[in-house]
Coordinates of C-alpha atoms in Angstrom, one line a residue:
M100 CA -38.1 42.3 -24.8
T101 CA -39.1 45.5 -26.7
Q102 CA -37.0 47.1 -29.4
A103 CA -36.3 50.1 -27.1
A104 CA -35.0 47.7 -24.5
L105 CA -32.6 46.2 -27.0
T106 CA -31.2 49.4 -28.1
H107 CA -31.3 51.4 -24.9
P108 CA -30.4 49.3 -21.8
P109 CA -32.1 50.7 -18.8
A110 CA -30.1 53.4 -17.0
A111 CA -29.3 53.2 -13.3
P112 CA -31.9 55.1 -11.3
A113 CA -30.9 58.5 -10.0
T114 CA -29.9 58.6 -6.4
A115 CA -29.7 61.1 -3.7
A116 CA -26.5 62.2 -2.0
P117 CA -24.2 59.2 -1.6
A118 CA -24.5 57.4 1.8
P119 CA -21.8 55.2 3.3
A120 CA -21.6 52.2 1.0
P121 CA -22.8 48.9 2.6
R122 CA -21.0 45.7 2.2
G123 CA -20.9 44.9 -1.5
G124 CA -21.4 48.5 -2.4
L125 CA -18.3 48.7 -4.6
V126 CA -19.5 45.7 -6.6
R127 CA -22.9 47.3 -7.0
W128 CA -21.3 50.6 -8.1
A129 CA -19.2 48.8 -10.7
A130 CA -22.2 46.8 -12.0
D131 CA -24.2 50.0 -12.4
R132 CA -21.4 51.5 -14.5
S133 CA -20.4 48.4 -16.4
G134 CA -21.6 50.0 -19.6
W135 CA -18.4 52.1 -19.5
L136 CA -16.1 50.2 -17.1
G137 CA -16.3 47.0 -19.1
P138 CA -15.4 48.6 -22.4
I139 CA -12.6 50.7 -20.8
A140 CA -11.1 47.6 -19.2
V141 CA -11.0 45.8 -22.5
A142 CA -9.5 48.8 -24.2
L143 CA -6.8 49.1 -21.6
F144 CA -5.9 45.5 -22.2
A145 CA -5.8 46.1 -26.0
G146 CA -3.7 49.2 -25.5
L147 CA -1.1 47.3 -23.5
L148 CA -0.8 44.8 -26.3
R149 CA -0.5 47.5 -28.9
F150 CA 1.9 49.9 -27.2
W151 CA 4.2 47.4 -25.5
N152 CA 7.6 47.7 -27.2
L153 CA 6.0 49.5 -30.1
G154 CA 9.3 50.7 -31.5
H155 CA 10.5 47.2 -32.2
P156 CA 11.6 46.3 -34.8
D157 CA 13.8 49.4 -35.3
S158 CA 13.4 49.3 -39.1
F159 CA 10.9 50.0 -41.9
V160 CA 8.3 47.2 -42.0
F161 CA 6.8 46.3 -45.4
D162 CA 5.1 49.4 -46.8
E163 CA 6.4 51.6 -44.0
T164 CA 9.1 52.4 -46.6
Y165 CA 6.4 54.7 -48.2
Y166 CA 3.8 56.1 -45.8
P167 CA 5.9 57.3 -42.8
K168 CA 8.2 59.3 -45.1
D169 CA 5.2 60.7 -47.0
A170 CA 3.7 61.7 -43.6
W171 CA 6.9 63.5 -42.7
S172 CA 7.0 65.2 -46.0
L173 CA 3.4 66.4 -45.6
L174 CA 4.3 67.7 -42.2
Q175 CA 7.2 69.7 -43.5
Q176 CA 6.0 70.7 -47.0
G177 CA 2.3 70.1 -47.3
Y178 CA 2.8 67.6 -50.1
E179 CA 4.7 64.3 -50.7
G180 CA 8.3 65.0 -51.7
T181 CA 10.9 62.7 -53.2
W182 CA 13.4 60.7 -51.1
P183 CA 16.7 59.2 -52.3
D184 CA 17.3 55.5 -52.3
H185 CA 19.4 55.6 -49.2
A186 CA 16.8 57.5 -47.2
N187 CA 15.7 54.5 -45.0
A188 CA 19.3 53.9 -43.8
D189 CA 19.8 57.7 -43.1
I190 CA 16.6 58.0 -41.1
L191 CA 17.5 55.0 -38.9
S192 CA 21.2 55.9 -38.5
V193 CA 22.7 57.6 -35.4
P194 CA 23.0 60.5 -35.7
Q195 CA 19.9 60.7 -37.9
S196 CA 19.9 62.3 -41.3
I197 CA 16.6 63.2 -43.1
P198 CA 17.3 63.6 -46.8
L199 CA 13.9 64.9 -47.9
T200 CA 13.9 66.9 -51.2
S201 CA 11.3 69.4 -52.4
A202 CA 10.8 67.6 -55.7
P203 CA 7.2 66.2 -55.7
E204 CA 6.5 62.5 -55.8
F205 CA 3.5 60.7 -57.4
I206 CA 1.6 58.9 -54.8
A207 CA -1.1 56.2 -55.1
H208 CA -3.3 57.0 -52.1
P209 CA -5.0 60.2 -50.8
P210 CA -3.2 62.0 -48.0
L211 CA -5.4 61.9 -44.9
G212 CA -4.0 58.7 -43.5
K213 CA -0.6 60.1 -43.7
W214 CA -1.7 63.3 -42.1
V215 CA -2.9 61.2 -39.2
M216 CA 0.4 59.4 -39.0
A217 CA 2.2 62.7 -39.0
I218 CA 0.7 63.6 -35.6
G219 CA 2.8 60.9 -34.0
E220 CA 5.8 62.0 -35.9
Q221 CA 5.3 65.6 -34.8
L222 CA 5.1 64.4 -31.2
F223 CA 7.9 61.8 -31.2
G224 CA 10.0 62.4 -34.3
L225 CA 10.6 60.4 -37.5
N226 CA 11.3 57.0 -35.9
P227 CA 9.5 53.7 -35.6
F228 CA 7.6 54.7 -32.4
G229 CA 6.7 58.0 -33.9
W230 CA 5.2 56.7 -37.1
R231 CA 3.4 53.8 -35.4
F232 CA 2.0 55.8 -32.5
M233 CA -1.3 56.9 -34.1
T234 CA -2.1 53.5 -35.6
A235 CA -1.6 52.0 -32.1
L236 CA -3.7 54.7 -30.5
L237 CA -6.5 54.4 -33.1
G238 CA -6.3 50.6 -32.9
T239 CA -6.9 50.9 -29.1
V240 CA -9.7 53.4 -29.4
T241 CA -11.4 51.2 -32.0
V242 CA -11.6 48.4 -29.4
L243 CA -13.4 50.8 -27.0
M244 CA -15.7 51.9 -29.8
L245 CA -16.6 48.3 -30.7
A246 CA -17.5 47.5 -27.1
R247 CA -19.9 50.5 -27.0
I248 CA -21.3 49.8 -30.5
G249 CA -21.9 46.1 -29.7
R250 CA -23.7 47.1 -26.5
R251 CA -26.0 49.5 -28.4
L252 CA -26.5 47.0 -31.3
F253 CA -27.3 44.0 -29.1
G254 CA -28.6 45.7 -25.9
S255 CA -26.0 43.7 -23.9
T256 CA -22.8 45.0 -22.3
L257 CA -21.5 41.4 -22.1
I258 CA -21.9 40.8 -25.9
G259 CA -20.4 44.2 -26.7
C260 CA -17.4 43.6 -24.4
T261 CA -17.0 40.1 -25.9
A262 CA -16.8 41.5 -29.4
A263 CA -14.2 44.0 -28.2
L264 CA -12.2 41.3 -26.4
L265 CA -12.2 39.2 -29.6
M266 CA -10.8 42.1 -31.6
S267 CA -8.2 42.9 -29.0
V268 CA -6.8 39.4 -29.5
D269 CA -7.1 39.3 -33.3
G270 CA -3.6 39.0 -34.8
L271 CA -4.3 41.0 -37.9
Q272 CA -5.8 43.9 -36.0
L273 CA -2.8 43.8 -33.6
V274 CA -0.3 43.8 -36.4
M275 CA -2.0 46.6 -38.3
S276 CA -2.1 48.6 -35.0
R277 CA 1.6 48.2 -34.6
V278 CA 2.9 49.2 -38.1
G279 CA 2.7 52.5 -40.0
L280 CA 0.3 51.4 -42.7
L281 CA -3.0 53.1 -43.7
D282 CA -5.5 50.3 -43.4
G283 CA -5.7 50.4 -39.6
I284 CA -6.5 54.2 -39.8
Q285 CA -9.2 53.5 -42.3
M286 CA -10.7 50.8 -40.0
F287 CA -11.2 53.5 -37.3
F288 CA -13.1 55.8 -39.5
V289 CA -15.3 53.1 -41.0
L290 CA -16.3 51.8 -37.5
A291 CA -16.9 55.3 -36.3
A292 CA -19.3 55.8 -39.2
F293 CA -21.2 52.6 -38.4
G294 CA -21.5 53.7 -34.7
S295 CA -22.8 57.1 -35.8
L296 CA -25.5 55.6 -37.9
L297 CA -26.6 53.3 -35.1
I298 CA -27.0 56.4 -32.8
D299 CA -28.9 58.2 -35.6
R300 CA -31.2 55.1 -36.0
D301 CA -32.1 55.1 -32.3
R302 CA -32.7 58.8 -32.1
T303 CA -34.8 58.8 -35.3
R304 CA -37.0 56.0 -34.1
A305 CA -37.5 57.7 -30.8
R306 CA -38.6 60.9 -32.7
L307 CA -40.9 58.9 -35.0
A308 CA -42.5 57.2 -32.0
T309 CA -43.1 60.5 -30.4
A310 CA -44.5 62.4 -33.4
A311 CA -46.4 59.6 -35.2
G312 CA -49.3 59.8 -32.8
T313 CA -50.1 63.3 -33.9
V314 CA -49.1 63.6 -37.6
G315 CA -48.8 59.9 -38.7
G316 CA -45.7 58.0 -39.7
D317 CA -46.0 59.1 -43.3
T318 CA -45.7 62.8 -42.7
V319 CA -43.2 63.1 -39.9
R320 CA -40.3 65.4 -40.8
L321 CA -37.2 64.2 -39.1
G322 CA -35.3 67.5 -39.5
W323 CA -31.7 68.0 -38.4
R324 CA -29.8 64.7 -38.0
P325 CA -26.2 65.4 -36.9
W326 CA -25.2 61.8 -36.3
R327 CA -25.9 61.0 -40.0
I328 CA -23.8 64.0 -41.0
A329 CA -21.1 62.7 -38.6
A330 CA -21.2 59.3 -40.4
G331 CA -20.7 61.1 -43.7
V332 CA -17.7 62.9 -42.3
F333 CA -16.2 59.7 -41.1
L334 CA -16.8 57.9 -44.4
G335 CA -15.3 60.9 -46.3
A336 CA -12.3 60.5 -44.1
A337 CA -12.2 56.8 -44.9
C338 CA -12.2 57.6 -48.6
A339 CA -9.5 60.2 -48.0
V340 CA -7.3 57.4 -46.5
K341 CA -7.9 54.8 -49.3
W342 CA -10.4 54.8 -52.1
N343 CA -12.0 51.5 -51.0
G344 CA -13.9 53.6 -48.6
A345 CA -16.2 54.6 -51.5
P346 CA -18.2 51.4 -51.7
I347 CA -18.5 51.4 -47.9
L348 CA -20.1 54.9 -48.2
A349 CA -22.6 53.5 -50.7
A350 CA -23.4 50.5 -48.6
F351 CA -23.9 52.5 -45.4
G352 CA -26.0 55.1 -47.4
I353 CA -28.4 52.3 -48.5
L354 CA -28.5 51.0 -44.9
T355 CA -29.5 54.2 -43.3
V356 CA -32.4 54.9 -45.7
L357 CA -33.6 51.3 -45.3
W358 CA -33.6 51.9 -41.6
D359 CA -35.7 55.1 -42.3
Q360 CA -38.2 53.0 -44.2
S361 CA -38.6 50.4 -41.5
G362 CA -38.8 53.1 -38.9
R363 CA -41.7 54.8 -40.6
R364 CA -43.4 51.4 -41.1
A365 CA -43.0 50.7 -37.3
A366 CA -44.5 54.2 -36.6
G367 CA -47.6 53.3 -38.6
A368 CA -46.9 54.7 -42.0
R369 CA -49.3 53.5 -44.7
H370 CA -46.7 54.0 -47.5
P371 CA -43.3 53.7 -45.8
W372 CA -41.4 53.2 -49.0
R373 CA -42.9 56.3 -50.6
S374 CA -42.5 58.3 -47.5
M375 CA -38.9 57.3 -47.2
L376 CA -38.2 58.2 -50.9
R377 CA -40.0 61.6 -50.6
R378 CA -38.7 62.7 -47.2
D379 CA -35.5 60.8 -46.3
A380 CA -33.6 59.7 -49.4
V381 CA -32.4 63.1 -50.7
P382 CA -31.5 64.5 -47.2
A383 CA -29.6 61.3 -46.5
F384 CA -27.7 61.7 -49.8
L385 CA -26.8 65.3 -49.0
A386 CA -25.9 64.5 -45.4
M387 CA -23.6 61.6 -46.2
V388 CA -22.3 62.1 -49.7
G389 CA -22.2 65.9 -49.4
S390 CA -20.2 65.9 -46.1
A391 CA -18.0 63.1 -47.4
V392 CA -17.1 65.1 -50.5
V393 CA -16.3 68.2 -48.4
V394 CA -14.0 66.1 -46.1
Y395 CA -12.3 64.3 -49.0
V396 CA -11.5 67.5 -50.9
G397 CA -10.4 69.2 -47.6
A398 CA -7.9 66.3 -47.1
W399 CA -6.1 67.6 -50.1
S400 CA -5.7 71.2 -48.7
G401 CA -2.0 70.8 -48.3
W402 CA -1.6 69.8 -52.0
L403 CA -4.0 72.6 -53.1
A404 CA -2.1 75.2 -51.1
T405 CA 1.3 74.4 -52.6
G406 CA 3.0 76.2 -55.5
G407 CA 5.3 74.8 -58.1
S408 CA 5.2 74.2 -61.8
G409 CA 4.5 70.6 -62.6
P410 CA 6.2 67.3 -61.7
T411 CA 9.7 68.6 -61.6
G412 CA 9.4 71.8 -59.6
G413 CA 8.5 72.6 -56.0
G414 CA 4.9 72.0 -54.8
G415 CA 2.5 69.1 -55.1
Y416 CA 2.8 66.7 -58.0
D417 CA 1.0 68.0 -61.1
R418 CA -0.4 70.8 -59.0
H419 CA -0.3 73.2 -62.0
W420 CA -1.2 70.7 -64.6
A421 CA -4.2 72.8 -65.7
D422 CA -2.2 76.0 -66.2
G423 CA -2.0 77.0 -69.8
R424 CA -4.6 74.5 -71.0
A425 CA -7.1 77.1 -71.9
G426 CA -9.6 75.8 -69.3
L427 CA -10.0 72.4 -71.0
S428 CA -11.2 69.4 -69.0
P429 CA -9.0 66.5 -68.0
D430 CA -8.6 63.7 -70.5
S431 CA -10.5 61.0 -68.6
V432 CA -12.4 60.1 -65.4
L433 CA -12.2 56.7 -63.8
G434 CA -10.3 55.4 -66.8
I435 CA -13.0 56.5 -69.3
P436 CA -11.7 58.9 -72.0
L437 CA -13.5 62.3 -72.1
P438 CA -13.8 64.8 -74.9
Q439 CA -11.8 68.0 -74.4
I440 CA -14.5 70.5 -73.4
P441 CA -14.1 74.0 -72.0
M442 CA -14.3 74.1 -68.2
S443 CA -12.9 77.5 -67.4
W444 CA -15.6 77.9 -64.8
V445 CA -13.9 75.2 -62.7
P446 CA -10.8 76.5 -60.8
A447 CA -7.5 75.3 -62.4
S448 CA -6.5 73.8 -59.0
L449 CA -9.6 71.5 -59.1
R450 CA -9.0 70.5 -62.7
S451 CA -5.4 69.6 -61.8
L452 CA -6.7 67.6 -58.9
W453 CA -9.1 65.8 -61.2
H454 CA -6.3 65.0 -63.6
Y455 CA -4.1 63.7 -60.8
H456 CA -7.0 61.5 -59.6
S457 CA -7.3 60.0 -63.1
Q458 CA -3.6 59.0 -62.9
M459 CA -4.1 57.5 -59.5
Y460 CA -7.1 55.5 -60.7
D461 CA -5.1 54.1 -63.6
F462 CA -2.3 53.1 -61.3
N463 CA -4.4 51.5 -58.6
T464 CA -6.6 49.6 -61.0
G465 CA -3.8 48.5 -63.3
L466 CA -1.3 47.4 -60.7
S467 CA -0.5 43.8 -61.6
T468 CA 3.2 43.4 -60.7
P469 CA 3.5 40.0 -59.1
H470 CA 4.3 39.9 -55.4
T471 CA 5.2 37.0 -53.2
Y472 CA 2.4 37.6 -50.7
Q473 CA -0.4 38.7 -53.0
S474 CA -3.6 36.7 -52.7
N475 CA -7.1 36.2 -54.0
P476 CA -10.1 37.5 -51.9
F477 CA -11.5 34.0 -51.9
A478 CA -8.8 33.0 -49.5
W479 CA -9.0 36.0 -47.1
L480 CA -11.7 34.9 -44.8
V481 CA -10.0 31.6 -44.0
D482 CA -6.4 33.0 -43.5
G483 CA -5.3 31.5 -46.8
R484 CA -2.3 33.7 -47.5
P485 CA -1.1 36.1 -44.8
V486 CA 1.5 38.7 -45.5
S487 CA 4.9 38.5 -44.0
M488 CA 5.8 42.1 -43.2
Y489 CA 9.1 41.5 -41.5
W490 CA 11.5 38.6 -41.4
E491 CA 14.9 38.1 -39.9
Q492 CA 16.9 34.9 -39.4
V493 CA 18.8 35.2 -36.1
P494 CA 22.0 33.1 -35.7
Y495 CA 22.7 31.2 -32.5
G496 CA 24.2 33.5 -29.8
Q497 CA 22.8 36.7 -31.2
R498 CA 19.9 38.8 -29.8
G499 CA 19.2 36.2 -27.1
C500 CA 19.0 33.2 -29.5
T501 CA 19.9 30.0 -27.6
S502 CA 18.8 27.5 -30.1
S503 CA 21.5 25.6 -32.0
G504 CA 19.3 25.6 -35.0
G505 CA 19.1 29.4 -35.1
C506 CA 16.1 31.6 -34.5
A507 CA 13.5 33.6 -36.4
S508 CA 11.9 37.0 -35.9
Q509 CA 8.8 37.7 -38.0
I510 CA 5.8 40.0 -38.3
L511 CA 3.0 38.0 -40.0
G512 CA -0.3 39.7 -40.9
L513 CA -2.3 36.6 -39.8
G514 CA -5.8 36.9 -38.3
T515 CA -6.1 34.7 -35.2
P516 CA -7.1 31.5 -37.0
F517 CA -9.7 30.2 -34.5
L518 CA -11.4 33.6 -34.6
W519 CA -11.5 33.9 -38.3
W520 CA -12.7 30.4 -38.8
A521 CA -15.4 30.9 -36.2
A522 CA -16.4 34.1 -38.1
C523 CA -17.1 32.0 -41.2
F524 CA -19.7 30.0 -39.3
A525 CA -21.0 33.2 -37.6
L526 CA -21.6 34.9 -41.0
V527 CA -23.7 31.9 -42.1
Y528 CA -25.7 32.2 -38.9
L529 CA -26.2 35.9 -39.5
L530 CA -27.4 35.2 -43.0
W531 CA -30.0 32.8 -41.5
R532 CA -31.1 35.3 -38.9
W533 CA -31.4 38.1 -41.4
F534 CA -33.2 36.1 -44.1
F535 CA -35.6 34.0 -42.0
R536 CA -36.0 36.1 -38.8
R537 CA -35.7 39.5 -40.4
D538 CA -33.1 40.4 -37.7
W539 CA -32.0 44.0 -38.4
R540 CA -28.9 43.6 -36.3
S541 CA -27.7 40.8 -38.5
G542 CA -28.6 42.8 -41.6
A543 CA -26.5 45.7 -40.3
V544 CA -23.4 43.6 -39.8
L545 CA -23.9 41.8 -43.1
C546 CA -24.2 45.2 -44.9
A547 CA -20.9 46.3 -43.6
V548 CA -19.3 42.9 -44.6
A549 CA -20.7 43.3 -48.1
G550 CA -19.5 46.9 -48.5
I551 CA -16.0 46.1 -47.3
Y552 CA -15.3 42.7 -48.6
L553 CA -17.3 42.0 -51.8
P554 CA -15.9 44.9 -53.9
W555 CA -12.4 43.3 -53.8
F556 CA -13.7 40.5 -56.1
R557 CA -13.7 43.0 -59.0
Y558 CA -9.9 43.3 -58.7
Q559 CA -8.8 39.6 -58.6
E560 CA -6.2 40.3 -61.3
R561 CA -4.7 43.2 -59.4
T562 CA -1.9 42.9 -56.9
I563 CA -3.9 42.8 -53.6
F564 CA -3.2 41.6 -50.1
S565 CA -5.1 39.9 -47.3
F566 CA -4.2 42.6 -44.8
Y567 CA -6.8 44.9 -46.4
M568 CA -9.3 42.8 -44.4
V569 CA -8.4 44.6 -41.2
V570 CA -11.2 47.0 -42.0
L571 CA -13.6 44.0 -41.7
V572 CA -12.3 42.7 -38.4
P573 CA -14.7 44.7 -36.1
F574 CA -17.7 43.3 -38.0
L575 CA -16.4 39.8 -37.9
C576 CA -16.0 40.1 -34.1
L577 CA -19.6 41.5 -33.9
A578 CA -20.8 38.5 -35.9
V579 CA -19.0 36.0 -33.6
A580 CA -20.2 37.8 -30.5
Q581 CA -23.8 37.6 -31.7
M582 CA -23.4 33.9 -32.4
L583 CA -21.9 33.4 -28.9
G584 CA -24.8 35.4 -27.4
A585 CA -27.2 33.0 -29.1
M586 CA -25.3 30.1 -27.6
L587 CA -26.0 31.6 -24.2
G588 CA -29.7 31.3 -24.8
P589 CA -32.6 33.7 -25.2
P590 CA -33.9 35.7 -22.2
G591 CA -36.1 33.6 -20.0
C592 CA -34.4 30.3 -20.8
S593 CA -33.9 27.7 -18.1
P594 CA -30.8 27.8 -15.9
E595 CA -29.6 24.5 -17.3
R596 CA -29.8 25.9 -20.9
R597 CA -27.9 29.0 -19.8
R598 CA -25.3 26.9 -18.0
I599 CA -24.6 24.7 -21.1
G600 CA -24.6 27.7 -23.4
A601 CA -22.2 29.6 -21.1
I602 CA -19.8 26.6 -21.1
G603 CA -19.9 26.4 -24.9
A604 CA -19.5 30.1 -25.5
G605 CA -16.7 30.3 -22.9
A606 CA -14.9 27.4 -24.5
V607 CA -14.9 29.2 -27.8
V608 CA -13.6 32.5 -26.3
L609 CA -10.8 30.6 -24.4
A610 CA -9.8 28.7 -27.5
I611 CA -9.5 32.0 -29.5
V612 CA -7.5 33.7 -26.7
G613 CA -5.2 30.6 -26.5
C614 CA -4.7 30.6 -30.3
F615 CA -3.8 34.3 -30.1
A616 CA -1.3 33.6 -27.4
F617 CA 0.3 30.8 -29.4
F618 CA 0.8 33.0 -32.4
Y619 CA 1.7 36.2 -30.5
P620 CA 5.5 35.9 -31.2
L621 CA 4.7 36.1 -34.9
Y622 CA 2.8 39.3 -34.4
T623 CA 5.5 41.2 -32.5
A624 CA 8.8 40.1 -34.1
E625 CA 9.8 38.2 -31.0
V626 CA 12.9 36.1 -31.4
I627 CA 11.9 32.4 -31.2
P628 CA 13.7 29.2 -32.1
M629 CA 13.4 28.1 -35.7
S630 CA 11.7 24.9 -34.6
S631 CA 9.0 27.0 -32.7
W632 CA 8.5 29.1 -35.8
Q633 CA 8.0 26.0 -37.9
D634 CA 5.4 24.7 -35.4
R635 CA 3.4 27.8 -36.1
M636 CA 3.4 27.3 -39.9
W637 CA 0.3 25.2 -40.0
F638 CA 0.0 25.5 -43.8
T639 CA 2.6 25.9 -46.5
S640 CA 0.7 29.0 -47.8
W641 CA 1.7 30.8 -44.6
I642 CA 5.4 30.6 -45.4

């Protein structure tokens, strides 16, 4: 099978005016459009799981005590204001009271994720359904995107839909799609960037193949590449949700120029590395980093547009820090002290933003307050320490509890165990494929894994949590789907080989779906007998 066939499955031939469909015509019609019908069907299934009873529990779950209120404040004031200690109770009371004040609040994360969350609050109000709506919507759309990305990456609708199905039944992705936290929003932007780079790769290679015959692979000018710019926009948005998008931007930037180098080599370039460095590296940097910076700064437009006079007046926190400082620079950057140098040529608003970022950096890198559910990155891939985001012990006779021993209601940020454990084997398989077979598809998935996962090992002393791994879930599902595709057997294998492979791959998928169904009550705060809850605590570290 050629590379073009892998990345561009053959389209259905054009037809004349439709004639009466013969017997089996509907099946043939669906098969011809399976590239979209399959992904849409999986996404509808995922959406049902994510939107069903989305407003339950009617309370603030884990860090929902911060982000939904910040989102509402952005919607009303353009910056994060301060809330009194009794704000949660007032917001959930009937009639509702929203005690937002104009005094600015120091926040630890950029504002874009909260702006996204604010869309749901604008549509449905400041209530659990409203602040969870956008995370559920993006969590559903991400499943659709993953099916299409997997189809393009592996040249197989079946493998793409399998990856999407696996993500639709992942417990961590489900939980993070049903709570008002930032990480699920960031996952959407990161996956969208990865898909954009895949489209850019395919289009660039087609252009190289067309032009190389006349000017040679070394001298082809690739020109305007809107999909790479789109990837930069999405990665800038990921950084504007949480800063851990920055190493992902770096990893994807390296990936796209390596694809340029291999594309030029495939097009017959005599010096593909030199050609890539001369013709592709700088445009790639400008397209991705440049657009990311524009998006990131634009995400702060609400803060930049507000007035006020420092941390106690109206307007964004420290919005006018630079006023009266005679144009001097901020004291530090990324925790590194700087000499005070004149910078009057930089607008005071940007110098204030720089200072604010230095404070955010110090906070985020220095946060070491112990937390019951913090964990080390070494344990994340094996579900070592999931985060309990909601817990309620329900007495007998209340809320439908019929167990004499009482009941429990919990939201546990636990990746579906069988899926995550299978992913550990799949990543080893991808390493083998990439290193020994030079499989670019395995390399692409591993690059995403490295950019998302490995940077967290620098912050093992910081208070960090396993639910940050939700950004990695799409790529774990791609890895497992690729491994299952290999189990099915290569094109042209014998029917017996295909049958045995299909049984094995199907058994793995059914086991993952069954495992998800078993743990489903812990993902949705369903009231279950305490004995049933204990049956699901397979390890003491999960309690």
